[in-house]
Amino acid sequence: MFEFEIKKKSSETRARTGVLQTPHGEIKTPVFMPVGTRATVKTLSSEDVKKLGAQIILGNTYHLYLRPGQEIIKLAGGLHKFMNWDKPILTDSGGFQVFSLSKNRKITEEGVEIRSHIDGSKHFLSPEKAMEIQEDLGSDIMMAFDECAPYPADYDYIKNSMERTLRWLERCKEYHSDMSRQALFGIVQGGMYPDLREISAKETTNIDLPGYAIGGLSVGEPRELMIKLLNHTTPFLPENKPRYLMGVGTPDYLFEMVEAGIDMADCVLPTRIARNGTAITSKGNLVIRNAKFAKDFSPIDEECDCPVCQNYTRAYVRHLINVDEILGARLLTIHNLYFLINMMEKIRLSIEEDRFLEYKNEFYDKFGYTYHK
């Protein structure tokens, strides 16, 4: 069910293209995965997301466990049928909520006691519970339960957290014995400490799994540090397995992760900034809600062929955003996701034609990014 084949390697970098086979179809990598936290990519239908060219989407274990509940989704026939999505789905384990809801949780060896952000009710997430929920959701790829540690954090805290995450991974694999239906990915942690990253990567990959992820980056650390640790960690992951960098979605981070040899990435950023009135364009981000666009009747991005840029103007989208019309957030979400999905297609093509760095440099020059040395 889960086979990963590398198709082409860059001669100048670690970038590569590949194909990951899953029960719900193949995924061409490198790939950006839109996030559908509560069984929806916000403001879009499953049909919308498919038309944009998305190959795989994410669901959130913690949020779906709270509402509507794993039982309802299981009764519906799993997350694919529940949300009418027939392509692959990856579900996270709830580990990121251990990070993002840190004021509402208590971590022990057994798991995490967490208070619902909705009503304050207490819930207990353990490695076994995270596996049980994800099995009921029926995702193609399920993530091991981990702690996404905060930044900054001292060495001892990160070391203890990383070692506990490794023990939790053992428990996840023991609980999830059938990997023919769902692929379990392990997660490398280790904070901002290169030696802990190396230990975590080696110990995690000692456990034979269909794929591996790098977690705990892009959590507030400087860009230079993130890229340094990414390039330090990736070589310790098996070359013949898919590699997933969790939680990155800016164009530069996507280019950097591809250059480092990563195959998969996800982030809420393109949909979140869309709802706040920001568009990703070939010449940089545009805050469409700004007054200077009130009489601008040009497309959001003249180089973009998405349905929004083909049919609507900056002035119109600005108007929608500023009067809180749902359509404004929807149009910007369509544009931002199309932009990144189309960018990843061009990245794959540039690797196949062995001109990845050339394409990266062209993109950076136009977007206004500075280069990482």
Short mmCIF file of C-alpha atoms in Angstrom, two decimals:
data_model
loop_
_atom_site.label_atom_id
_atom_site.label_comp_id
_atom_site.label_asym_id
_atom_site.label_seq_id
_atom_site.Cartn_x
_atom_site.Cartn_y
_atom_site.Cartn_z
CA MET A 1 0.00 0.00 0.00
CA PHE A 2 2.76 2.46 0.94
CA GLU A 3 5.64 2.60 -1.49
CA PHE A 4 7.94 5.55 -2.05
CA GLU A 5 9.99 5.82 -5.21
CA ILE A 6 12.53 8.56 -5.90
CA LYS A 7 12.21 9.69 -9.50
CA LYS A 8 14.86 12.36 -9.94
CA LYS A 9 17.67 13.87 -7.86
CA SER A 10 19.14 17.34 -8.25
CA SER A 11 22.80 17.34 -9.23
CA GLU A 12 23.46 20.51 -7.19
CA THR A 13 21.43 19.98 -4.00
CA ARG A 14 19.63 17.27 -2.01
CA ALA A 15 16.35 18.14 -3.76
CA ARG A 16 14.51 15.19 -5.27
CA THR A 17 11.18 14.26 -6.81
CA GLY A 18 9.30 11.11 -5.92
CA VAL A 19 5.97 9.31 -5.83
CA LEU A 20 4.35 8.05 -2.64
CA GLN A 21 1.67 5.41 -3.14
CA THR A 22 -1.22 5.36 -0.63
CA PRO A 23 -4.58 3.55 -0.42
CA HIS A 24 -6.27 6.71 -1.77
CA GLY A 25 -3.91 7.40 -4.62
CA GLU A 26 -0.41 8.58 -5.35
CA ILE A 27 1.30 11.74 -4.15
CA LYS A 28 3.92 13.43 -6.31
CA THR A 29 6.63 14.94 -4.15
CA PRO A 30 7.83 17.41 -3.06
CA VAL A 31 4.33 18.46 -2.03
CA PHE A 32 2.63 21.16 0.02
CA MET A 33 -0.37 19.85 1.98
CA PRO A 34 -3.27 22.22 2.82
CA VAL A 35 -4.55 21.92 6.38
CA GLY A 36 -8.18 20.97 7.01
CA THR A 37 -8.13 21.19 10.80
CA ARG A 38 -11.80 20.40 11.47
CA ALA A 39 -12.49 18.27 8.38
CA THR A 40 -12.51 21.33 6.14
CA VAL A 41 -9.94 23.61 4.56
CA LYS A 42 -11.49 26.82 5.87
CA THR A 43 -14.00 28.51 3.47
CA LEU A 44 -13.53 25.77 0.83
CA SER A 45 -15.40 22.61 -0.11
CA SER A 46 -13.58 19.38 -0.87
CA GLU A 47 -14.41 19.95 -4.53
CA ASP A 48 -12.76 23.39 -4.36
CA VAL A 49 -9.58 21.96 -2.87
CA LYS A 50 -9.41 19.22 -5.48
CA LYS A 51 -9.80 21.75 -8.33
CA LEU A 52 -6.84 23.67 -6.92
CA GLY A 53 -4.69 20.60 -7.48
CA ALA A 54 -4.16 19.53 -3.86
CA GLN A 55 -2.93 15.95 -3.68
CA ILE A 56 -3.35 15.41 0.06
CA ILE A 57 -4.84 17.33 2.98
CA LEU A 58 -4.44 17.22 6.77
CA GLY A 59 -6.93 16.67 9.56
CA ASN A 60 -6.38 17.48 13.22
CA THR A 61 -6.74 14.62 15.68
CA TYR A 62 -7.30 16.79 18.76
CA HIS A 63 -9.94 19.05 17.23
CA LEU A 64 -11.84 16.21 15.55
CA TYR A 65 -11.76 14.21 18.79
CA LEU A 66 -13.48 17.10 20.57
CA ARG A 67 -15.95 17.88 17.79
CA PRO A 68 -17.74 16.04 16.26
CA GLY A 69 -16.01 13.13 18.04
CA GLN A 70 -14.21 10.08 16.70
CA GLU A 71 -17.33 7.92 17.08
CA ILE A 72 -19.37 10.04 14.66
CA ILE A 73 -16.62 10.07 12.05
CA LYS A 74 -16.15 6.31 12.42
CA LEU A 75 -19.91 5.79 11.94
CA ALA A 76 -19.73 7.94 8.81
CA GLY A 77 -17.18 5.51 7.38
CA GLY A 78 -14.10 7.51 8.23
CA LEU A 79 -12.85 11.01 7.53
CA HIS A 80 -12.72 10.52 3.75
CA LYS A 81 -16.44 9.77 3.50
CA PHE A 82 -17.39 12.24 6.23
CA MET A 83 -15.91 15.17 4.29
CA ASN A 84 -16.28 13.75 0.76
CA TRP A 85 -12.54 13.67 0.02
CA ASP A 86 -11.29 10.68 -1.98
CA LYS A 87 -7.59 11.56 -2.04
CA PRO A 88 -5.01 10.89 0.70
CA ILE A 89 -5.37 12.35 4.19
CA LEU A 90 -2.69 12.80 6.86
CA THR A 91 -3.73 13.28 10.46
CA ASP A 92 -1.50 14.76 13.13
CA SER A 93 -1.47 13.19 16.56
CA GLY A 94 -2.45 16.12 18.76
CA GLY A 95 1.18 16.69 19.68
CA PHE A 96 1.17 20.23 18.30
CA GLN A 97 -1.72 21.11 20.61
CA VAL A 98 0.51 20.07 23.52
CA PHE A 99 2.63 23.01 22.34
CA SER A 100 -0.01 25.52 21.26
CA LEU A 101 -2.30 24.96 24.27
CA SER A 102 0.54 24.82 26.79
CA LYS A 103 -1.37 26.81 29.41
CA ASN A 104 -4.11 24.17 29.43
CA ARG A 105 -2.09 20.97 29.72
CA LYS A 106 -0.01 18.80 32.04
CA ILE A 107 2.57 16.38 30.62
CA THR A 108 3.42 13.07 32.33
CA GLU A 109 5.10 9.88 31.18
CA GLU A 110 1.70 8.36 30.49
CA GLY A 111 0.51 11.19 28.26
CA VAL A 112 -0.98 14.66 28.41
CA GLU A 113 -3.91 15.89 30.46
CA ILE A 114 -5.38 18.76 28.52
CA ARG A 115 -8.27 21.12 29.13
CA SER A 116 -10.53 21.72 26.17
CA HIS A 117 -10.10 25.19 24.69
CA ILE A 118 -13.86 25.07 24.06
CA ASP A 119 -15.41 24.41 27.45
CA GLY A 120 -12.54 23.67 29.84
CA SER A 121 -13.41 19.97 30.15
CA LYS A 122 -10.51 17.63 30.95
CA HIS A 123 -9.24 15.05 28.46
CA PHE A 124 -6.30 12.68 28.47
CA LEU A 125 -4.26 12.06 25.34
CA SER A 126 -1.80 9.19 25.45
CA PRO A 127 0.12 7.55 22.60
CA GLU A 128 -2.45 4.77 22.59
CA LYS A 129 -5.39 7.20 22.56
CA ALA A 130 -3.84 9.20 19.71
CA MET A 131 -3.51 5.98 17.70
CA GLU A 132 -7.06 4.91 18.52
CA ILE A 133 -8.51 8.24 17.38
CA GLN A 134 -6.51 8.24 14.15
CA GLU A 135 -7.52 4.66 13.39
CA ASP A 136 -11.17 5.70 13.76
CA LEU A 137 -10.54 8.68 11.47
CA GLY A 138 -9.10 6.29 8.89
CA SER A 139 -6.38 8.57 7.58
CA ASP A 140 -3.80 7.25 5.13
CA ILE A 141 -0.87 8.63 7.13
CA MET A 142 -1.02 8.92 10.91
CA MET A 143 1.52 10.68 13.08
CA ALA A 144 3.09 9.35 16.26
CA PHE A 145 2.21 11.17 19.48
CA ASP A 146 4.98 13.57 20.47
CA GLU A 147 5.68 16.77 22.33
CA CYS A 148 6.39 19.74 20.10
CA ALA A 149 8.68 21.52 22.57
CA PRO A 150 8.65 25.31 22.88
CA TYR A 151 11.31 27.80 21.85
CA PRO A 152 13.31 28.84 23.72
CA ALA A 153 13.81 25.95 26.13
CA ASP A 154 16.86 24.78 28.07
CA TYR A 155 18.89 21.73 27.15
CA ASP A 156 17.67 19.47 29.95
CA TYR A 157 14.02 20.16 29.20
CA ILE A 158 14.48 19.39 25.50
CA LYS A 159 16.53 16.27 26.25
CA ASN A 160 13.88 14.87 28.60
CA SER A 161 11.10 15.80 26.17
CA MET A 162 12.89 14.20 23.23
CA GLU A 163 13.56 10.98 25.14
CA ARG A 164 9.93 10.78 26.24
CA THR A 165 8.80 11.30 22.64
CA LEU A 166 10.96 8.31 21.66
CA ARG A 167 9.30 6.18 24.34
CA TRP A 168 5.90 7.36 23.15
CA LEU A 169 6.83 6.33 19.60
CA GLU A 170 7.53 2.78 20.78
CA ARG A 171 4.07 2.72 22.40
CA CYS A 172 2.45 4.09 19.23
CA LYS A 173 4.00 1.38 17.09
CA GLU A 174 3.08 -1.34 19.58
CA TYR A 175 -0.56 -0.20 19.57
CA HIS A 176 -0.72 0.29 15.80
CA SER A 177 0.25 -3.14 14.57
CA ASP A 178 -1.37 -3.09 11.12
CA MET A 179 0.50 -0.67 8.85
CA SER A 180 -1.00 -2.04 5.64
CA ARG A 181 -4.02 0.25 5.98
CA GLN A 182 -2.47 3.30 7.64
CA ALA A 183 1.16 4.40 7.56
CA LEU A 184 2.63 5.51 10.88
CA PHE A 185 5.26 8.25 10.66
CA GLY A 186 7.69 8.92 13.51
CA ILE A 187 8.65 12.47 14.48
CA VAL A 188 12.17 13.72 15.14
CA GLN A 189 12.44 16.29 17.93
CA GLY A 190 15.41 17.78 19.80
CA GLY A 191 14.68 21.48 19.90
CA MET A 192 17.46 23.79 18.77
CA TYR A 193 20.29 21.50 19.85
CA PRO A 194 22.11 19.75 16.97
CA ASP A 195 23.33 16.85 19.11
CA LEU A 196 19.81 16.12 20.38
CA ARG A 197 18.47 16.36 16.83
CA GLU A 198 21.02 13.78 15.72
CA ILE A 199 20.21 11.43 18.60
CA SER A 200 16.49 11.78 18.01
CA ALA A 201 16.83 11.16 14.27
CA LYS A 202 18.97 8.05 14.74
CA GLU A 203 16.77 6.58 17.47
CA THR A 204 13.55 7.39 15.62
CA THR A 205 14.73 5.84 12.36
CA ASN A 206 15.94 2.74 14.22
CA ILE A 207 12.23 1.97 14.43
CA ASP A 208 11.23 0.76 10.97
CA LEU A 209 8.37 2.94 9.75
CA PRO A 210 6.98 3.96 6.32
CA GLY A 211 8.12 7.58 6.77
CA TYR A 212 9.61 10.14 9.13
CA ALA A 213 8.91 13.75 10.04
CA ILE A 214 10.92 16.60 11.51
CA GLY A 215 8.92 18.42 14.16
CA GLY A 216 9.62 21.28 16.52
CA LEU A 217 10.98 23.69 13.91
CA SER A 218 9.35 26.95 12.80
CA VAL A 219 8.13 27.51 16.37
CA GLY A 220 9.51 31.02 16.75
CA GLU A 221 13.23 30.53 16.25
CA PRO A 222 15.23 32.76 13.85
CA ARG A 223 15.09 31.79 10.18
CA GLU A 224 18.83 31.14 10.01
CA LEU A 225 18.68 28.73 12.96
CA MET A 226 15.73 26.87 11.49
CA ILE A 227 17.49 26.35 8.15
CA LYS A 228 20.72 25.31 9.88
CA LEU A 229 18.96 22.65 11.97
CA LEU A 230 16.91 21.46 9.03
CA ASN A 231 20.04 20.84 6.98
CA HIS A 232 21.75 19.25 9.98
CA THR A 233 18.87 16.83 10.67
CA THR A 234 17.72 15.72 7.21
CA PRO A 235 20.82 13.63 6.32
CA PHE A 236 20.08 11.34 9.30
CA LEU A 237 16.72 10.35 7.77
CA PRO A 238 16.61 7.36 5.38
CA GLU A 239 16.91 8.36 1.76
CA ASN A 240 14.41 5.74 0.61
CA LYS A 241 11.57 6.92 2.89
CA PRO A 242 9.42 10.05 2.57
CA ARG A 243 10.59 12.96 4.72
CA TYR A 244 8.09 15.43 6.14
CA LEU A 245 8.80 18.87 7.63
CA MET A 246 5.90 19.80 9.87
CA GLY A 247 4.36 23.26 9.99
CA VAL A 248 6.08 25.31 7.28
CA GLY A 249 4.24 27.17 4.53
CA THR A 250 6.04 30.36 3.48
CA PRO A 251 7.52 30.15 -0.02
CA ASP A 252 11.11 30.54 1.19
CA TYR A 253 10.77 27.78 3.80
CA LEU A 254 9.28 25.50 1.15
CA PHE A 255 12.23 26.16 -1.18
CA GLU A 256 14.71 25.62 1.66
CA MET A 257 13.11 22.37 2.75
CA VAL A 258 13.12 21.02 -0.80
CA GLU A 259 16.78 21.96 -1.17
CA ALA A 260 17.51 20.08 2.06
CA GLY A 261 15.90 16.90 0.68
CA ILE A 262 12.45 17.08 2.30
CA ASP A 263 9.43 15.70 0.43
CA MET A 264 6.35 16.94 2.31
CA ALA A 265 5.25 20.04 4.21
CA ASP A 266 2.07 21.51 5.64
CA CYS A 267 0.97 24.77 7.24
CA VAL A 268 -2.15 26.79 8.10
CA LEU A 269 -0.34 29.97 7.03
CA PRO A 270 -1.77 30.44 3.50
CA THR A 271 -5.36 30.05 4.69
CA ARG A 272 -4.86 32.02 7.90
CA ILE A 273 -3.29 35.07 6.26
CA ALA A 274 -6.00 34.93 3.57
CA ARG A 275 -8.65 35.44 6.25
CA ASN A 276 -6.63 38.39 7.52
CA GLY A 277 -6.54 39.98 4.07
CA THR A 278 -3.08 39.00 2.82
CA ALA A 279 -2.26 37.47 -0.57
CA ILE A 280 0.90 35.60 -1.55
CA THR A 281 2.08 36.82 -4.96
CA SER A 282 5.08 36.35 -7.21
CA LYS A 283 6.38 39.77 -6.11
CA GLY A 284 5.83 39.31 -2.39
CA ASN A 285 2.93 39.37 0.03
CA LEU A 286 0.18 41.97 -0.50
CA VAL A 287 -1.97 43.20 2.37
CA ILE A 288 -5.06 43.65 0.22
CA ARG A 289 -7.06 45.37 2.94
CA ASN A 290 -4.73 48.41 2.72
CA ALA A 291 -6.23 51.66 1.41
CA LYS A 292 -3.82 51.90 -1.52
CA PHE A 293 -5.68 49.07 -3.26
CA ALA A 294 -9.12 50.75 -3.05
CA LYS A 295 -8.96 51.88 -6.72
CA ASP A 296 -6.63 49.16 -7.98
CA PHE A 297 -8.51 47.22 -10.64
CA SER A 298 -5.65 44.90 -11.55
CA PRO A 299 -5.55 41.21 -10.57
CA ILE A 300 -4.04 40.17 -7.25
CA ASP A 301 -1.10 38.76 -9.22
CA GLU A 302 -0.81 39.44 -12.94
CA GLU A 303 1.34 36.32 -13.35
CA CYS A 304 -1.20 34.02 -11.67
CA ASP A 305 -3.81 32.09 -13.63
CA CYS A 306 -5.97 31.04 -10.67
CA PRO A 307 -9.73 31.69 -11.02
CA VAL A 308 -9.53 34.64 -8.63
CA CYS A 309 -6.83 36.47 -10.57
CA GLN A 310 -8.65 35.73 -13.82
CA ASN A 311 -11.99 37.16 -12.64
CA TYR A 312 -11.61 39.62 -9.74
CA THR A 313 -9.64 42.76 -8.93
CA ARG A 314 -7.65 43.89 -5.92
CA ALA A 315 -10.20 46.65 -5.31
CA TYR A 316 -13.09 44.18 -5.20
CA VAL A 317 -11.34 41.69 -2.93
CA ARG A 318 -10.24 44.57 -0.66
CA HIS A 319 -13.85 45.71 -0.42
CA LEU A 320 -15.02 42.23 0.56
CA ILE A 321 -12.34 41.88 3.23
CA ASN A 322 -13.01 45.30 4.72
CA VAL A 323 -16.76 44.72 5.02
CA ASP A 324 -16.21 41.23 6.47
CA GLU A 325 -17.84 39.38 3.61
CA ILE A 326 -17.03 35.67 3.70
CA LEU A 327 -16.36 35.72 -0.03
CA GLY A 328 -13.27 37.86 0.51
CA ALA A 329 -11.63 35.24 2.74
CA ARG A 330 -12.72 32.51 0.35
CA LEU A 331 -11.23 34.21 -2.73
CA LEU A 332 -7.91 34.90 -1.01
CA THR A 333 -7.79 31.33 0.31
CA ILE A 334 -8.30 29.98 -3.20
CA HIS A 335 -5.56 32.25 -4.53
CA ASN A 336 -3.02 31.52 -1.77
CA LEU A 337 -3.43 27.76 -1.96
CA TYR A 338 -3.32 27.79 -5.75
CA PHE A 339 -0.15 29.88 -5.62
CA LEU A 340 1.69 27.44 -3.36
CA ILE A 341 0.40 24.30 -5.07
CA ASN A 342 1.39 25.74 -8.46
CA MET A 343 4.77 26.80 -7.05
CA MET A 344 5.40 23.23 -5.89
CA GLU A 345 4.53 21.93 -9.36
CA LYS A 346 7.13 24.29 -10.83
CA ILE A 347 9.64 23.16 -8.20
CA ARG A 348 9.08 19.52 -9.20
CA LEU A 349 9.54 20.42 -12.85
CA SER A 350 12.74 22.35 -12.09
CA ILE A 351 14.17 19.30 -10.30
CA GLU A 352 13.23 17.01 -13.18
CA GLU A 353 14.97 19.40 -15.57
CA ASP A 354 17.90 19.76 -13.12
CA ARG A 355 17.54 23.53 -12.77
CA PHE A 356 16.20 23.79 -9.22
CA LEU A 357 18.69 26.40 -8.03
CA GLU A 358 18.07 28.48 -11.13
CA TYR A 359 14.33 28.48 -10.43
CA LYS A 360 14.88 29.19 -6.74
CA ASN A 361 17.09 32.18 -7.53
CA GLU A 362 14.60 33.55 -10.04
CA PHE A 363 11.77 33.21 -7.51
CA TYR A 364 13.76 34.79 -4.68
CA ASP A 365 14.82 37.75 -6.83
CA LYS A 366 11.25 38.49 -7.87
CA PHE A 367 9.69 37.84 -4.45
CA GLY A 368 12.27 39.96 -2.65
CA TYR A 369 13.78 37.26 -0.46
CA THR A 370 17.32 37.43 0.79
CA TYR A 371 19.48 34.38 0.20
CA HIS A 372 20.49 31.92 2.86
CA LYS A 373 24.21 31.26 2.75
#
